[in-house]
Coordinates of C-alpha atoms in Angstrom, one line a residue:
X107 CA -31.2 -33.0 -160.3
X108 CA -30.8 -29.8 -162.2
X109 CA -27.5 -30.7 -163.3
X110 CA -26.8 -33.3 -160.7
X111 CA -26.3 -36.3 -163.1
X112 CA -24.1 -34.0 -165.3
X113 CA -22.1 -32.2 -162.8
X114 CA -20.3 -34.5 -160.4
X115 CA -17.0 -35.4 -162.0
X116 CA -13.9 -33.3 -162.9
X117 CA -13.3 -31.8 -166.2
X118 CA -9.7 -33.0 -166.7
X119 CA -8.9 -36.5 -167.7
X120 CA -8.1 -38.7 -164.8
X121 CA -5.1 -40.7 -164.3
X122 CA -4.9 -44.4 -163.6
X123 CA -5.0 -43.9 -159.8
X124 CA -7.9 -41.5 -160.0
X125 CA -9.8 -43.8 -162.2
X126 CA -9.3 -46.8 -159.9
X127 CA -10.5 -44.7 -156.9
X128 CA -13.5 -43.6 -158.9
X129 CA -14.4 -47.1 -159.8
X130 CA -14.5 -48.1 -156.2
X131 CA -16.6 -45.1 -155.2
X132 CA -18.8 -46.0 -158.2
X133 CA -19.1 -49.5 -156.9
X134 CA -20.0 -48.3 -153.4
X135 CA -22.8 -46.1 -155.0
X136 CA -24.1 -48.9 -157.1
X137 CA -24.3 -51.0 -153.8
X138 CA -26.4 -48.3 -152.1
X139 CA -28.7 -47.1 -154.8
X140 CA -28.7 -50.0 -157.3
X141 CA -27.8 -50.0 -160.9
X142 CA -28.5 -47.1 -162.9
X143 CA -30.9 -49.0 -165.0
X144 CA -33.0 -49.8 -162.0
X145 CA -33.2 -46.1 -161.2
X146 CA -34.3 -45.4 -164.6
X147 CA -37.1 -47.9 -164.4
X148 CA -38.1 -46.5 -161.1
X149 CA -38.5 -43.1 -162.7
X150 CA -40.3 -44.5 -165.7
X151 CA -42.7 -46.1 -163.3
X152 CA -43.3 -42.7 -161.5
X153 CA -43.9 -41.1 -164.8
X154 CA -46.3 -43.7 -166.2
X155 CA -48.2 -43.3 -162.7
X156 CA -48.4 -39.6 -162.9
X157 CA -49.5 -39.6 -166.6
X158 CA -52.2 -42.1 -166.1
X159 CA -53.6 -40.6 -162.8
X160 CA -54.9 -37.4 -164.4
X161 CA -53.1 -35.5 -162.0
X162 CA -50.7 -33.7 -164.4
X163 CA -52.1 -30.9 -166.7
X164 CA -51.9 -31.5 -170.5
X165 CA -49.3 -28.7 -170.9
X166 CA -46.9 -30.5 -168.5
X167 CA -47.5 -33.9 -170.1
X168 CA -46.4 -32.8 -173.4
X169 CA -43.6 -30.5 -172.3
X170 CA -41.0 -33.4 -172.1
X171 CA -41.8 -34.3 -175.7
X172 CA -41.3 -30.6 -177.0
X173 CA -38.1 -30.1 -174.8
X174 CA -36.7 -33.4 -176.2
X175 CA -37.6 -32.5 -179.8
X176 CA -36.0 -29.0 -179.3
X177 CA -32.8 -30.6 -177.8
X178 CA -32.5 -33.0 -180.7
X179 CA -32.7 -30.2 -183.2
X180 CA -30.1 -28.3 -181.3
X181 CA -27.9 -31.3 -181.2
X182 CA -28.3 -31.8 -184.9
X183 CA -28.0 -28.3 -186.2
X184 CA -26.8 -25.8 -183.6
X185 CA -24.4 -27.6 -181.3
X186 CA -23.5 -31.1 -183.0
X187 CA -21.2 -33.4 -181.1
X188 CA -17.6 -33.1 -182.1
X189 CA -17.0 -36.7 -182.1
X190 CA -13.9 -36.4 -179.7
X191 CA -15.1 -39.7 -178.0
X192 CA -16.8 -42.8 -179.2
X193 CA -20.5 -42.7 -179.4
X194 CA -20.9 -45.4 -176.7
X195 CA -18.5 -43.9 -174.2
X196 CA -19.9 -41.7 -171.4
X197 CA -19.8 -38.0 -172.0
X198 CA -17.0 -36.1 -170.1
X199 CA -18.6 -34.2 -167.2
X200 CA -18.9 -30.4 -167.3
X201 CA -18.8 -29.4 -163.6
X202 CA -16.6 -30.6 -160.8
X203 CA -18.1 -30.1 -157.4
X204 CA -16.6 -30.0 -154.0
X205 CA -17.8 -31.1 -150.6
X206 CA -20.0 -28.0 -150.3
X207 CA -21.6 -28.8 -153.8
X208 CA -22.3 -32.4 -152.9
X209 CA -24.1 -31.3 -149.6
X210 CA -26.1 -28.8 -151.8
X211 CA -26.9 -31.7 -154.3
X212 CA -28.1 -33.9 -151.4
X213 CA -30.2 -31.1 -150.0
X214 CA -31.8 -30.5 -153.3
X215 CA -32.6 -34.3 -153.8
X216 CA -34.2 -34.3 -150.4
X217 CA -36.2 -30.9 -150.8
X218 CA -37.1 -31.6 -154.5
X219 CA -37.7 -35.4 -154.8
X220 CA -38.0 -37.2 -151.5
X221 CA -40.0 -34.7 -149.4
X222 CA -42.5 -33.9 -152.2
X223 CA -43.0 -37.7 -152.9
X224 CA -43.8 -38.3 -149.1
X225 CA -46.2 -35.3 -149.4
X226 CA -48.0 -36.9 -152.4
X227 CA -48.2 -40.3 -150.7
X228 CA -49.3 -38.7 -147.5
X229 CA -52.0 -36.9 -149.5
X230 CA -53.3 -40.3 -150.9
X231 CA -53.4 -41.7 -147.4
X232 CA -55.2 -38.8 -146.0
X233 CA -57.5 -38.4 -148.9
X234 CA -56.1 -34.9 -149.5
X235 CA -56.5 -34.6 -153.3
X236 CA -55.7 -30.9 -153.2
X237 CA -52.2 -31.8 -151.9
X238 CA -51.8 -34.5 -154.4
X239 CA -52.7 -32.3 -157.4
X240 CA -50.5 -29.4 -156.1
X241 CA -47.3 -31.4 -156.0
X242 CA -47.8 -33.9 -158.8
X243 CA -46.8 -31.8 -161.7
X244 CA -43.4 -30.8 -160.0
X245 CA -42.6 -34.5 -159.4
X246 CA -43.6 -35.6 -162.7
X247 CA -41.4 -33.2 -164.6
X248 CA -38.6 -33.7 -162.1
X249 CA -38.7 -37.3 -162.8
X250 CA -38.5 -36.7 -166.5
X251 CA -35.6 -34.4 -166.1
X252 CA -33.6 -36.8 -164.1
X253 CA -34.3 -39.6 -166.5
X254 CA -33.3 -37.4 -169.5
X255 CA -30.1 -36.3 -167.8
X256 CA -29.1 -39.9 -167.1
X257 CA -29.7 -41.0 -170.6
X258 CA -27.9 -38.0 -172.1
X259 CA -25.0 -38.3 -169.8
X260 CA -24.4 -41.8 -170.8
X261 CA -24.0 -41.0 -174.5
X262 CA -21.4 -38.7 -176.4
X263 CA -23.8 -38.0 -179.0
X264 CA -24.8 -34.8 -177.2
X265 CA -22.6 -31.9 -177.0
X266 CA -22.0 -30.0 -173.6
X267 CA -24.3 -27.1 -174.5
X268 CA -27.2 -29.5 -175.2
X269 CA -26.6 -31.6 -172.1
X270 CA -26.4 -28.3 -170.0
X271 CA -29.9 -27.2 -171.4
X272 CA -31.7 -30.1 -170.1
X273 CA -31.8 -29.0 -166.5
X274 CA -32.1 -25.3 -167.5
X275 CA -35.2 -26.0 -169.5
X276 CA -36.9 -28.1 -167.0
X277 CA -36.1 -26.0 -164.1
X278 CA -37.5 -22.9 -165.8
X279 CA -40.8 -24.8 -166.4
X280 CA -40.8 -26.1 -162.9
X281 CA -40.5 -22.6 -161.4
X282 CA -43.8 -21.8 -162.8
X283 CA -45.3 -25.0 -161.6
X284 CA -43.9 -24.2 -158.1
X285 CA -45.4 -20.7 -158.2
X286 CA -48.8 -22.4 -158.9
X287 CA -48.1 -24.8 -156.0
X288 CA -47.5 -21.9 -153.7
X289 CA -50.7 -20.2 -154.8
X290 CA -52.8 -23.6 -154.2
X291 CA -51.5 -24.1 -150.6
X292 CA -51.1 -20.4 -149.5
X293 CA -54.1 -18.7 -151.0
X294 CA -56.5 -21.5 -152.3
X295 CA -56.4 -23.7 -149.3
X296 CA -57.8 -22.9 -145.7
X297 CA -58.2 -24.7 -142.5
X298 CA -61.4 -25.0 -140.6
X299 CA -61.7 -23.2 -137.3
X300 CA -61.8 -26.5 -135.3
X301 CA -59.0 -28.2 -137.1
X302 CA -56.9 -30.9 -135.1
X303 CA -53.3 -30.4 -134.5
X304 CA -52.3 -33.1 -137.1
X305 CA -54.3 -31.2 -139.7
X306 CA -52.6 -28.1 -138.9
X307 CA -49.2 -29.8 -139.0
X308 CA -50.0 -31.1 -142.3
X309 CA -51.4 -27.8 -143.6
X310 CA -48.1 -25.9 -142.7
X311 CA -45.8 -28.8 -143.9
X312 CA -47.4 -28.4 -147.3
X313 CA -46.9 -24.6 -147.2
X314 CA -43.4 -24.9 -146.0
X315 CA -42.4 -27.6 -148.6
X316 CA -43.8 -25.4 -151.5
X317 CA -41.8 -22.4 -150.4
X318 CA -38.6 -24.3 -149.7
X319 CA -38.9 -25.8 -153.2
X320 CA -39.4 -22.5 -154.9
X321 CA -36.6 -20.9 -153.1
X322 CA -34.1 -23.8 -153.7
X323 CA -34.8 -24.2 -157.3
X324 CA -34.8 -20.2 -157.9
X325 CA -31.4 -20.3 -156.4
X326 CA -30.4 -23.2 -158.4
X327 CA -31.4 -21.5 -161.7
X328 CA -30.2 -18.0 -161.1
X329 CA -27.0 -18.8 -159.0
X330 CA -25.9 -21.9 -160.4
X331 CA -27.3 -23.1 -163.8
X332 CA -27.3 -19.6 -165.7
X333 CA -24.1 -18.1 -164.3
X334 CA -21.9 -21.2 -163.9
X335 CA -23.1 -24.3 -165.4
X336 CA -24.2 -23.1 -168.9
X337 CA -21.3 -20.7 -169.5
X338 CA -18.9 -23.6 -168.7
X339 CA -20.6 -25.9 -171.0
X340 CA -20.3 -23.5 -173.9
X341 CA -16.7 -22.7 -173.0
X342 CA -15.8 -26.3 -173.1
X343 CA -17.6 -26.9 -176.3
X344 CA -15.9 -24.0 -178.1
X345 CA -12.5 -24.8 -176.7
X346 CA -13.0 -28.4 -178.1
X347 CA -14.2 -27.0 -181.4
X348 CA -11.1 -24.8 -181.7
X349 CA -8.8 -27.7 -180.9
X350 CA -10.6 -29.8 -183.6
X351 CA -10.3 -27.2 -186.2
X352 CA -6.6 -26.5 -185.6
X353 CA -6.0 -30.2 -185.7
X354 CA -7.7 -30.5 -189.1
X355 CA -5.9 -27.5 -190.4
X356 CA -2.5 -29.0 -189.3
X357 CA -3.5 -32.2 -191.0
X358 CA -4.4 -30.4 -194.2
X359 CA -1.2 -28.5 -194.2
X360 CA 0.8 -31.7 -193.7
X361 CA -1.1 -33.5 -196.5
X362 CA -0.4 -30.4 -198.9
X363 CA 3.3 -30.5 -197.9
X364 CA 3.5 -34.2 -198.6
X365 CA 2.0 -33.9 -202.0
X366 CA 4.4 -31.1 -202.9
X367 CA 7.4 -33.3 -202.0
X368 CA 6.0 -36.1 -203.8
X369 CA 5.5 -33.8 -206.9
X370 CA 9.2 -32.5 -206.5
X371 CA 10.4 -36.1 -206.5
X372 CA 8.6 -37.0 -209.6
X373 CA 9.8 -33.8 -211.5
X374 CA 13.4 -34.8 -210.5

């Protein structure tokens, strides 16, 4: 999430040995997580459930449509694809992560997706509608973000800046949602004086989960996406654009020279 799908492979072109090793790793990942299409269908199922449940505010329901329309406009007019790869080939990755980055990603997946999902399911089981309503908007937008990243990363129709803006836009919106979640569980929710131990544990679990999510995604936004991921995407895009323009200029120069030589031969 937040660039996870877009940020896991090297920027340089791999050699044959690296490609073979990567294929083996990908096969192992597929064996554990299932095909990407299955994951996408699961995300669509989450999105449909949250949409139909009435647990997500209207603004958050329409946000993915507005964000997608904005990204399409940027892709068409501001940062069009340079066409350096075929339209059906996967887009080159923007950011290469080491072991620490992968641990950071796994931690984010656990904190941002698995634990909130368990919190929502636990809220349904306990009849705690307050907990369900507090965490559902975050899960809804996060599912949409991961789905959008998966789709865009599989196409070369979108340039690196457009792809980098997907996690940025969604994370900015989710920061405000997480602030609302903090307010709901830290201010608007109280425990009765004679609460049982399990109720106290559940109460503080919700508080801690909301606080950890806000802290993690704030660091992700201000420590990774803005200062590292987004500039690298623009750097790559304008470097490739410069290379394409240089090649076009060389081709035009060669064609002009050929025409001059042909004209000289005809004159002779």
